[in-house]
Amino acid sequence: MTATNKNQNAIFIIGGLFFIFGFITWLNSTLIPYLKLACQLKIDVQAFFVTSAFYMSYFVLALPASFILKKTGFKNGMAWGLAVLGIGALLFVPAARTRSFPLFLLALFVQGGGLSLLQTASNPYVSILGPLESGAKRISIMGICNKGGGILSPLILSTLLLQGTDAIRDKVSTTTDAALKERLLTDLASRVITPYIVIGIALFIVAFILTRLKLPEIEQEQPVAGRAGMVQPAAEKRSIFDYPQLWLGVICLFMYVGVEVLAGDAIAIYGQSEGMTIRATKYFSSFTLGEMLVGYIVGILCIPRVFSQQTGLWVSAVLGLAVSLGAYFTTGYAAISFVALMGLANALVWPAIWPLAIDGLGRHIKTGAALLIMGIAGASVIPPIYGALKGNPAIGNKLAFLICTFPCYLYILYYALAGHKRRKPVLATPIADF
């Protein structure tokens, strides 16, 4: 089998893993309104602790994940990540039985830890299976797999968990019978047990299968492709602190993931603030992810043939600025449509940042990937800020959303136009394409 065929097979396998990433990650959009009711959380900012617990683990565990990858390699590291993800899924069982919100948050933190290991391995792995100027194209393919899983997960879990929740909420809020209230909430919390047992077992099975598959291993000492499909031996002698495009890219990912999760996970809360019911909003996150799917298809068809990944990045930022203003100046379903359109604006941002930020890192590739993964912690900060601001009567829902999105897209625009540019010359020789 040729190296190109091996790379293609690896892309298909990693695509399956990205489907799993998306399915698990976007379950949070259902868990936010579900846990708010089941655990009787009083304010929205408490509900957004779901995203804080899940995504903060990326910040805490990404660097340890890079050290694990240096010991295990990419393939075994991804298998370990799946196993940790499975443990996190099974922790939902005792959390549901006790209806303990802190235990739910612990389960989410463990799941985020598994995903931090998986993401630290898989994103640079995909980026360097070919030249970096087409890295956004490969990551766009992964994005379709990721968002395909993300579209399905709220459709499935919302049907299982949120069925009849408007009636349950009304009964809980009006009943004076403490025993009835407790029974209603316990029955609601128990809905999560079977789905997460199935998810946990499936993850352990996939982890075992992955250990038996043959994937091309990319050693940490191997030079990494540069901007024009070039390896860069001069980079081997530099410190991780000598790459401004990396550090600015970490900030860019922080901003981006914050608004991506806000557009996907908070769209239901946004709709409820517009006067819509839980029933009406329970599938809204799938609209956002559907828009992202369209954007990924555009990336696959157009990068780098029609436009560069840098161009895709700044166009995405400008679109993000426009739809942020659109959501602010409209109401009802029109505003929801603008929030969903953020999915289209966000689609090419992640695929473009990765190859631009790791350009020329050489032997620092795994550490650089870990630092970028730490940027995912933006999703643990920005949605709770939105939840806190929207509870302030002087600010309200719409202005809170604009405050949390518009500055992020401004920074993404800066990175697209200037922040990603290399500042030091490198040496180069060509490598193979995917």
CSV table of C-alpha atoms in Angstrom, one decimal:
chain,number,residue,atom,x,y,z
A,1,MET,CA,0.0,0.0,0.0
A,2,THR,CA,1.4,3.4,-1.0
A,3,ALA,CA,1.8,6.3,1.5
A,4,THR,CA,-1.0,8.1,-0.2
A,5,ASN,CA,-3.4,5.2,0.2
A,6,LYS,CA,-2.4,4.9,3.8
A,7,ASN,CA,-3.1,8.5,4.3
A,8,GLN,CA,-6.5,8.2,2.7
A,9,ASN,CA,-7.4,5.2,4.9
A,10,ALA,CA,-6.3,7.2,7.9
A,11,ILE,CA,-8.6,10.1,6.9
A,12,PHE,CA,-11.6,7.7,6.7
A,13,ILE,CA,-10.9,6.3,10.1
A,14,ILE,CA,-10.3,9.6,11.8
A,15,GLY,CA,-13.5,10.8,10.1
A,16,GLY,CA,-15.4,8.2,12.2
A,17,LEU,CA,-13.7,9.5,15.3
A,18,PHE,CA,-14.8,13.1,14.4
A,19,PHE,CA,-18.3,11.8,14.1
A,20,ILE,CA,-18.1,10.6,17.7
A,21,PHE,CA,-16.5,13.9,18.9
A,22,GLY,CA,-19.5,15.8,17.4
A,23,PHE,CA,-22.1,13.4,18.8
A,24,ILE,CA,-20.8,13.7,22.3
A,25,THR,CA,-19.9,17.4,22.2
A,26,TRP,CA,-23.3,18.6,21.0
A,27,LEU,CA,-25.2,16.5,23.5
A,28,ASN,CA,-24.6,19.6,25.7
A,29,SER,CA,-27.1,21.6,23.8
A,30,THR,CA,-29.8,19.2,25.1
A,31,LEU,CA,-28.3,18.8,28.5
A,32,ILE,CA,-28.4,22.6,29.3
A,33,PRO,CA,-32.2,22.9,29.4
A,34,TYR,CA,-32.6,19.3,30.6
A,35,LEU,CA,-30.4,19.7,33.7
A,36,LYS,CA,-31.8,23.2,34.4
A,37,LEU,CA,-35.2,21.5,34.9
A,38,ALA,CA,-34.1,18.1,36.4
A,39,CYS,CA,-31.7,19.7,38.9
A,40,GLN,CA,-33.9,22.7,39.5
A,41,LEU,CA,-31.3,25.3,38.7
A,42,LYS,CA,-32.5,28.8,39.4
A,43,ILE,CA,-30.7,30.9,36.8
A,44,ASP,CA,-29.3,30.5,33.3
A,45,VAL,CA,-25.7,31.0,34.4
A,46,GLN,CA,-25.9,27.8,36.5
A,47,ALA,CA,-27.1,25.9,33.4
A,48,PHE,CA,-24.2,27.1,31.4
A,49,PHE,CA,-21.8,25.5,34.0
A,50,VAL,CA,-22.5,22.5,31.7
A,51,THR,CA,-20.3,24.0,29.1
A,52,SER,CA,-17.8,25.3,31.7
A,53,ALA,CA,-17.2,21.9,33.2
A,54,PHE,CA,-17.0,20.2,29.8
A,55,TYR,CA,-14.7,22.7,28.1
A,56,MET,CA,-12.5,23.7,31.0
A,57,SER,CA,-11.1,20.2,31.0
A,58,TYR,CA,-9.5,21.1,27.7
A,59,PHE,CA,-7.5,23.9,29.3
A,60,VAL,CA,-6.5,21.7,32.3
A,61,LEU,CA,-5.7,18.5,30.5
A,62,ALA,CA,-4.5,19.5,27.0
A,63,LEU,CA,-0.8,19.8,28.0
A,64,PRO,CA,-0.8,16.6,29.9
A,65,ALA,CA,-2.4,15.1,26.8
A,66,SER,CA,0.6,16.2,24.7
A,67,PHE,CA,2.9,14.4,27.1
A,68,ILE,CA,0.8,11.2,26.9
A,69,LEU,CA,0.9,11.4,23.1
A,70,LYS,CA,4.7,11.6,23.2
A,71,LYS,CA,4.7,8.3,25.1
A,72,THR,CA,1.8,6.5,23.3
A,73,GLY,CA,1.8,7.9,19.8
A,74,PHE,CA,-1.2,9.3,18.0
A,75,LYS,CA,-3.2,6.1,17.6
A,76,ASN,CA,-2.9,4.7,21.1
A,77,GLY,CA,-3.5,8.2,22.5
A,78,MET,CA,-6.8,8.4,20.6
A,79,ALA,CA,-7.8,4.9,21.9
A,80,TRP,CA,-7.1,6.1,25.5
A,81,GLY,CA,-9.1,9.2,24.9
A,82,LEU,CA,-12.1,7.1,23.8
A,83,ALA,CA,-11.8,5.0,27.0
A,84,VAL,CA,-11.8,8.1,29.2
A,85,LEU,CA,-14.8,9.4,27.3
A,86,GLY,CA,-16.6,6.1,28.0
A,87,ILE,CA,-15.8,6.5,31.7
A,88,GLY,CA,-17.3,10.0,31.7
A,89,ALA,CA,-20.5,8.6,30.0
A,90,LEU,CA,-21.0,6.0,32.6
A,91,LEU,CA,-20.6,8.5,35.4
A,92,PHE,CA,-24.0,9.9,34.2
A,93,VAL,CA,-25.6,6.9,35.8
A,94,PRO,CA,-24.9,7.7,39.5
A,95,ALA,CA,-25.4,11.4,38.7
A,96,ALA,CA,-28.9,10.7,37.4
A,97,ARG,CA,-29.7,8.3,40.3
A,98,THR,CA,-28.8,11.0,42.9
A,99,ARG,CA,-29.9,13.9,40.7
A,100,SER,CA,-26.7,15.6,41.7
A,101,PHE,CA,-25.7,18.5,39.5
A,102,PRO,CA,-22.1,18.5,40.8
A,103,LEU,CA,-21.8,14.9,39.8
A,104,PHE,CA,-23.2,15.6,36.4
A,105,LEU,CA,-20.5,18.3,36.1
A,106,LEU,CA,-17.8,15.9,37.1
A,107,ALA,CA,-19.0,13.4,34.4
A,108,LEU,CA,-18.9,16.2,31.8
A,109,PHE,CA,-15.4,17.2,33.0
A,110,VAL,CA,-14.2,13.6,32.5
A,111,GLN,CA,-15.8,13.5,29.1
A,112,GLY,CA,-14.0,16.7,28.2
A,113,GLY,CA,-10.8,15.2,29.4
A,114,GLY,CA,-11.2,12.3,27.0
A,115,LEU,CA,-12.0,14.6,24.2
A,116,SER,CA,-9.0,16.8,25.0
A,117,LEU,CA,-6.7,13.8,24.4
A,118,LEU,CA,-8.6,12.8,21.2
A,119,GLN,CA,-8.6,16.4,19.8
A,120,THR,CA,-4.9,17.0,20.7
A,121,ALA,CA,-4.0,13.9,18.7
A,122,SER,CA,-6.5,14.0,15.8
A,123,ASN,CA,-6.4,17.7,14.6
A,124,PRO,CA,-2.7,17.9,14.0
A,125,TYR,CA,-2.7,14.3,12.7
A,126,VAL,CA,-5.2,15.3,10.0
A,127,SER,CA,-3.4,18.6,9.3
A,128,ILE,CA,0.0,17.0,8.6
A,129,LEU,CA,-1.3,14.1,6.4
A,130,GLY,CA,-0.3,16.4,3.5
A,131,PRO,CA,0.7,20.0,2.9
A,132,LEU,CA,-0.7,22.7,5.2
A,133,GLU,CA,-2.2,24.9,2.4
A,134,SER,CA,-4.8,22.2,1.9
A,135,GLY,CA,-5.0,21.4,5.6
A,136,ALA,CA,-8.3,23.3,5.9
A,137,LYS,CA,-9.8,21.1,3.2
A,138,ARG,CA,-9.0,17.9,5.2
A,139,ILE,CA,-10.2,19.4,8.4
A,140,SER,CA,-13.4,20.5,6.6
A,141,ILE,CA,-14.0,16.8,5.7
A,142,MET,CA,-13.5,16.0,9.4
A,143,GLY,CA,-15.9,18.9,10.2
A,144,ILE,CA,-18.7,17.3,8.1
A,145,CYS,CA,-18.2,14.1,10.1
A,146,ASN,CA,-18.2,16.1,13.3
A,147,LYS,CA,-21.2,18.1,12.6
A,148,GLY,CA,-23.1,15.1,11.2
A,149,GLY,CA,-22.8,13.6,14.6
A,150,GLY,CA,-23.6,16.9,16.2
A,151,ILE,CA,-26.8,17.2,14.1
A,152,LEU,CA,-28.0,13.7,15.1
A,153,SER,CA,-27.2,13.9,18.8
A,154,PRO,CA,-29.7,16.7,19.8
A,155,LEU,CA,-32.4,15.1,17.6
A,156,ILE,CA,-32.0,11.8,19.3
A,157,LEU,CA,-31.3,12.9,22.9
A,158,SER,CA,-33.9,15.7,22.8
A,159,THR,CA,-36.5,13.2,21.8
A,160,LEU,CA,-35.5,11.0,24.7
A,161,LEU,CA,-35.0,13.6,27.4
A,162,LEU,CA,-37.1,16.6,26.6
A,163,GLN,CA,-40.4,14.9,25.6
A,164,GLY,CA,-43.2,16.5,27.6
A,165,THR,CA,-40.9,18.7,29.6
A,166,ASP,CA,-43.1,21.8,29.3
A,167,ALA,CA,-45.9,19.9,31.1
A,168,ILE,CA,-43.4,18.6,33.7
A,169,ARG,CA,-42.1,22.1,34.3
A,170,ASP,CA,-45.6,23.4,34.8
A,171,LYS,CA,-46.5,20.7,37.3
A,172,VAL,CA,-43.3,21.1,39.2
A,173,SER,CA,-43.8,24.9,39.5
A,174,THR,CA,-47.4,24.7,40.6
A,175,THR,CA,-47.7,21.6,42.8
A,176,THR,CA,-47.6,21.9,46.5
A,177,ASP,CA,-47.1,18.1,47.0
A,178,ALA,CA,-43.3,17.7,47.7
A,179,ALA,CA,-43.5,13.9,47.1
A,180,LEU,CA,-45.1,14.4,43.7
A,181,LYS,CA,-42.5,17.1,42.7
A,182,GLU,CA,-39.6,14.8,43.8
A,183,ARG,CA,-41.1,11.9,41.8
A,184,LEU,CA,-41.5,13.9,38.7
A,185,LEU,CA,-37.9,15.2,38.8
A,186,THR,CA,-36.5,11.7,39.6
A,187,ASP,CA,-38.4,10.2,36.7
A,188,LEU,CA,-37.1,13.0,34.4
A,189,ALA,CA,-33.5,12.5,35.6
A,190,SER,CA,-33.6,8.7,35.1
A,191,ARG,CA,-34.2,9.3,31.3
A,192,VAL,CA,-30.5,9.9,30.8
A,193,ILE,CA,-29.4,6.6,32.3
A,194,THR,CA,-30.0,4.2,29.4
A,195,PRO,CA,-28.7,6.4,26.6
A,196,TYR,CA,-25.4,7.1,28.4
A,197,ILE,CA,-24.9,3.4,29.3
A,198,VAL,CA,-25.2,2.6,25.6
A,199,ILE,CA,-22.8,5.5,24.7
A,200,GLY,CA,-20.3,4.3,27.3
A,201,ILE,CA,-20.2,0.7,26.1
A,202,ALA,CA,-20.0,1.8,22.5
A,203,LEU,CA,-17.0,4.0,23.2
A,204,PHE,CA,-15.1,1.2,24.9
A,205,ILE,CA,-15.8,-1.1,21.9
A,206,VAL,CA,-14.5,1.6,19.5
A,207,ALA,CA,-11.4,2.2,21.6
A,208,PHE,CA,-10.5,-1.5,21.4
A,209,ILE,CA,-11.1,-1.7,17.6
A,210,LEU,CA,-8.9,1.4,17.2
A,211,THR,CA,-6.0,-0.4,18.9
A,212,ARG,CA,-6.2,-3.2,16.3
A,213,LEU,CA,-6.2,-0.9,13.2
A,214,LYS,CA,-3.1,0.1,11.3
A,215,LEU,CA,-2.6,3.9,11.0
A,216,PRO,CA,0.5,5.7,9.8
A,217,GLU,CA,2.3,7.1,12.9
A,218,ILE,CA,3.9,10.5,12.6
A,219,GLU,CA,6.8,10.8,15.0
A,220,GLN,CA,7.2,13.9,17.1
A,221,GLU,CA,10.7,14.5,15.7
A,222,GLN,CA,9.4,14.4,12.1
A,223,PRO,CA,9.6,17.9,10.4
A,224,VAL,CA,6.2,19.3,9.7
A,225,ALA,CA,4.9,20.8,6.4
A,226,GLY,CA,5.0,24.6,6.0
A,227,ARG,CA,3.0,27.1,4.1
A,228,ALA,CA,3.8,25.9,0.6
A,229,GLY,CA,4.0,22.2,1.4
A,230,MET,CA,7.5,22.5,2.7
A,231,VAL,CA,9.4,21.0,5.6
A,232,GLN,CA,11.4,23.3,7.8
A,233,PRO,CA,14.6,22.0,9.4
A,234,ALA,CA,15.4,25.4,10.8
A,235,ALA,CA,12.4,25.2,13.0
A,236,GLU,CA,13.8,22.2,14.8
A,237,LYS,CA,16.1,24.4,16.9
A,238,ARG,CA,13.6,27.0,17.9
A,239,SER,CA,11.5,27.3,21.2
A,240,ILE,CA,7.8,26.9,21.3
A,241,PHE,CA,7.7,30.6,22.3
A,242,ASP,CA,9.2,31.6,19.0
A,243,TYR,CA,6.0,31.1,17.0
A,244,PRO,CA,3.7,34.2,17.3
A,245,GLN,CA,1.2,32.6,14.8
A,246,LEU,CA,0.7,29.8,17.3
A,247,TRP,CA,0.1,32.0,20.4
A,248,LEU,CA,-2.2,34.3,18.5
A,249,GLY,CA,-3.9,31.3,17.1
A,250,VAL,CA,-4.6,30.0,20.6
A,251,ILE,CA,-6.4,33.2,21.4
A,252,CYS,CA,-8.3,33.0,18.1
A,253,LEU,CA,-9.4,29.5,18.9
A,254,PHE,CA,-10.5,30.7,22.4
A,255,MET,CA,-12.7,33.3,20.8
A,256,TYR,CA,-14.0,31.1,18.0
A,257,VAL,CA,-15.0,28.1,20.1
A,258,GLY,CA,-16.7,30.4,22.5
A,259,VAL,CA,-19.0,31.8,19.8
A,260,GLU,CA,-19.4,28.4,18.1
A,261,VAL,CA,-20.7,26.8,21.3
A,262,LEU,CA,-22.8,29.9,22.1
A,263,ALA,CA,-24.5,29.7,18.7
A,264,GLY,CA,-25.1,25.9,19.1
A,265,ASP,CA,-25.7,25.3,22.8
A,266,ALA,CA,-27.3,28.6,23.7
A,267,ILE,CA,-29.7,28.9,20.8
A,268,ALA,CA,-32.4,27.1,22.7
A,269,ILE,CA,-32.0,29.4,25.7
A,270,TYR,CA,-31.9,32.4,23.3
A,271,GLY,CA,-35.2,31.2,21.8
A,272,GLN,CA,-36.8,30.8,25.3
A,273,SER,CA,-35.8,34.3,26.1
A,274,GLU,CA,-37.7,35.3,22.9
A,275,GLY,CA,-40.8,33.7,24.5
A,276,MET,CA,-40.6,30.2,22.8
A,277,THR,CA,-41.3,27.0,24.6
A,278,ILE,CA,-38.9,24.2,25.4
A,279,ARG,CA,-40.7,22.0,22.9
A,280,ALA,CA,-40.3,24.7,20.2
A,281,THR,CA,-36.6,25.2,20.8
A,282,LYS,CA,-35.3,21.6,21.5
A,283,TYR,CA,-34.1,21.0,18.0
A,284,PHE,CA,-32.7,24.6,17.3
A,285,SER,CA,-29.0,23.5,17.8
A,286,SER,CA,-29.4,21.2,14.8
A,287,PHE,CA,-30.2,24.3,12.6
A,288,THR,CA,-26.9,25.8,13.6
A,289,LEU,CA,-25.0,22.6,12.9
A,290,GLY,CA,-26.7,22.2,9.6
A,291,GLU,CA,-25.4,25.6,8.6
A,292,MET,CA,-22.0,24.6,9.6
A,293,LEU,CA,-22.3,21.5,7.5
A,294,VAL,CA,-23.0,23.7,4.4
A,295,GLY,CA,-19.9,25.8,5.2
A,296,TYR,CA,-17.7,22.7,5.4
A,297,ILE,CA,-18.9,21.5,2.0
A,298,VAL,CA,-18.0,24.9,0.6
A,299,GLY,CA,-14.5,24.5,2.2
A,300,ILE,CA,-14.0,21.1,0.6
A,301,LEU,CA,-15.0,22.3,-2.8
A,302,CYS,CA,-13.2,25.6,-2.8
A,303,ILE,CA,-10.0,25.3,-0.6
A,304,PRO,CA,-7.4,25.8,-2.0
A,305,ARG,CA,-8.6,25.8,-5.6
A,306,VAL,CA,-11.0,28.7,-5.5
A,307,PHE,CA,-9.8,30.6,-2.5
A,308,SER,CA,-7.1,30.2,0.2
A,309,GLN,CA,-7.9,29.2,3.8
A,310,GLN,CA,-6.8,32.7,4.9
A,311,THR,CA,-9.5,34.2,2.6
A,312,GLY,CA,-12.0,31.7,4.0
A,313,LEU,CA,-11.1,32.8,7.5
A,314,TRP,CA,-11.6,36.6,6.9
A,315,VAL,CA,-14.8,36.1,5.0
A,316,SER,CA,-16.1,33.9,7.8
A,317,ALA,CA,-15.2,36.7,10.3
A,318,VAL,CA,-17.0,39.4,8.3
A,319,LEU,CA,-20.1,37.1,8.0
A,320,GLY,CA,-20.0,36.5,11.8
A,321,LEU,CA,-20.0,40.2,12.4
A,322,ALA,CA,-23.0,40.7,10.1
A,323,VAL,CA,-25.1,37.9,11.6
A,324,SER,CA,-24.3,39.1,15.2
A,325,LEU,CA,-25.8,42.5,14.3
A,326,GLY,CA,-28.7,40.7,12.5
A,327,ALA,CA,-29.6,38.8,15.7
A,328,TYR,CA,-29.5,42.0,17.7
A,329,PHE,CA,-31.7,44.1,15.4
A,330,THR,CA,-34.4,41.4,14.8
A,331,THR,CA,-36.8,39.4,17.0
A,332,GLY,CA,-38.5,36.0,17.2
A,333,TYR,CA,-37.7,33.5,14.5
A,334,ALA,CA,-35.8,36.0,12.4
A,335,ALA,CA,-33.3,36.5,15.3
A,336,ILE,CA,-33.1,32.7,15.7
A,337,SER,CA,-32.3,32.4,12.0
A,338,PHE,CA,-29.4,34.9,12.4
A,339,VAL,CA,-28.1,32.9,15.4
A,340,ALA,CA,-28.3,29.7,13.3
A,341,LEU,CA,-26.5,31.4,10.4
A,342,MET,CA,-23.5,31.8,12.8
A,343,GLY,CA,-23.0,28.1,12.0
A,344,LEU,CA,-22.2,29.1,8.4
A,345,ALA,CA,-19.9,31.9,9.6
A,346,ASN,CA,-18.1,29.5,12.0
A,347,ALA,CA,-17.6,26.6,9.6
A,348,LEU,CA,-14.3,27.5,8.1
A,349,VAL,CA,-12.8,29.1,11.1
A,350,TRP,CA,-11.5,26.0,12.9
A,351,PRO,CA,-10.2,24.3,9.7
A,352,ALA,CA,-8.3,27.5,8.8
A,353,ILE,CA,-6.8,28.3,12.2
A,354,TRP,CA,-5.2,24.9,12.7
A,355,PRO,CA,-2.9,24.7,9.6
A,356,LEU,CA,-2.1,28.5,9.9
A,357,ALA,CA,-1.2,28.2,13.6
A,358,ILE,CA,0.9,25.0,13.4
A,359,ASP,CA,2.8,26.1,10.3
A,360,GLY,CA,6.5,25.2,10.7
A,361,LEU,CA,6.3,24.0,14.3
A,362,GLY,CA,8.6,21.0,13.5
A,363,ARG,CA,9.3,18.9,16.6
A,364,HIS,CA,7.0,21.1,18.7
A,365,ILE,CA,3.9,19.9,16.8
A,366,LYS,CA,2.3,18.0,19.8
A,367,THR,CA,3.0,20.8,22.3
A,368,GLY,CA,1.6,23.3,19.8
A,369,ALA,CA,-1.5,21.2,19.3
A,370,ALA,CA,-2.0,20.9,23.0
A,371,LEU,CA,-1.8,24.7,23.4
A,372,LEU,CA,-4.4,25.1,20.6
A,373,ILE,CA,-6.6,22.6,22.3
A,374,MET,CA,-6.4,24.7,25.5
A,375,GLY,CA,-8.0,27.5,23.5
A,376,ILE,CA,-11.2,25.4,23.4
A,377,ALA,CA,-11.6,26.6,27.0
A,378,GLY,CA,-13.3,29.7,25.4
A,379,ALA,CA,-16.5,27.6,25.5
A,380,SER,CA,-16.2,27.4,29.3
A,381,VAL,CA,-16.0,31.2,29.6
A,382,ILE,CA,-18.0,32.9,27.0
A,383,PRO,CA,-21.4,31.1,27.3
A,384,PRO,CA,-21.5,31.6,31.1
A,385,ILE,CA,-20.7,35.3,30.5
A,386,TYR,CA,-23.7,35.4,28.2
A,387,GLY,CA,-25.8,33.7,30.8
A,388,ALA,CA,-24.8,36.2,33.5
A,389,LEU,CA,-25.2,39.3,31.3
A,390,LYS,CA,-28.6,38.3,30.0
A,391,GLY,CA,-29.9,38.0,33.6
A,392,ASN,CA,-29.1,41.7,34.1
A,393,PRO,CA,-32.2,43.7,33.3
A,394,ALA,CA,-30.1,46.7,32.1
A,395,ILE,CA,-28.5,44.5,29.5
A,396,GLY,CA,-31.0,41.7,28.5
A,397,ASN,CA,-30.8,38.8,26.1
A,398,LYS,CA,-30.0,40.5,22.8
A,399,LEU,CA,-27.3,42.9,24.0
A,400,ALA,CA,-25.7,40.2,26.1
A,401,PHE,CA,-25.4,38.0,23.0
A,402,LEU,CA,-24.0,40.8,20.9
A,403,ILE,CA,-21.4,41.6,23.6
A,404,CYS,CA,-20.3,38.0,23.6
A,405,THR,CA,-20.1,37.5,19.8
A,406,PHE,CA,-19.1,40.8,18.1
A,407,PRO,CA,-15.7,41.2,19.7
A,408,CYS,CA,-14.8,37.6,19.1
A,409,TYR,CA,-15.4,37.9,15.4
A,410,LEU,CA,-13.4,41.1,15.3
A,411,TYR,CA,-10.4,39.2,16.7
A,412,ILE,CA,-10.9,36.4,14.2
A,413,LEU,CA,-10.8,39.0,11.5
A,414,TYR,CA,-7.5,40.4,12.9
A,415,TYR,CA,-6.0,36.9,12.9
A,416,ALA,CA,-7.1,36.2,9.3
A,417,LEU,CA,-5.6,39.5,8.0
A,418,ALA,CA,-2.5,39.8,10.1
A,419,GLY,CA,-2.1,37.6,13.1
A,420,HIS,CA,-1.4,34.4,11.3
A,421,LYS,CA,1.5,35.8,9.3
A,422,ARG,CA,4.9,34.2,9.8
A,423,ARG,CA,7.6,36.6,11.2
A,424,LYS,CA,10.8,34.6,10.7
A,425,PRO,CA,12.2,33.0,7.5
A,426,VAL,CA,12.5,29.3,7.2
A,427,LEU,CA,14.2,26.8,5.0
A,428,ALA,CA,12.2,24.4,2.8
A,429,THR,CA,11.9,21.2,0.8
A,430,PRO,CA,8.7,19.7,-0.7
A,431,ILE,CA,6.6,16.8,0.7
A,432,ALA,CA,3.8,14.7,-0.7
A,433,ASP,CA,0.2,15.9,-1.0
A,434,PHE,CA,-3.0,14.1,0.2
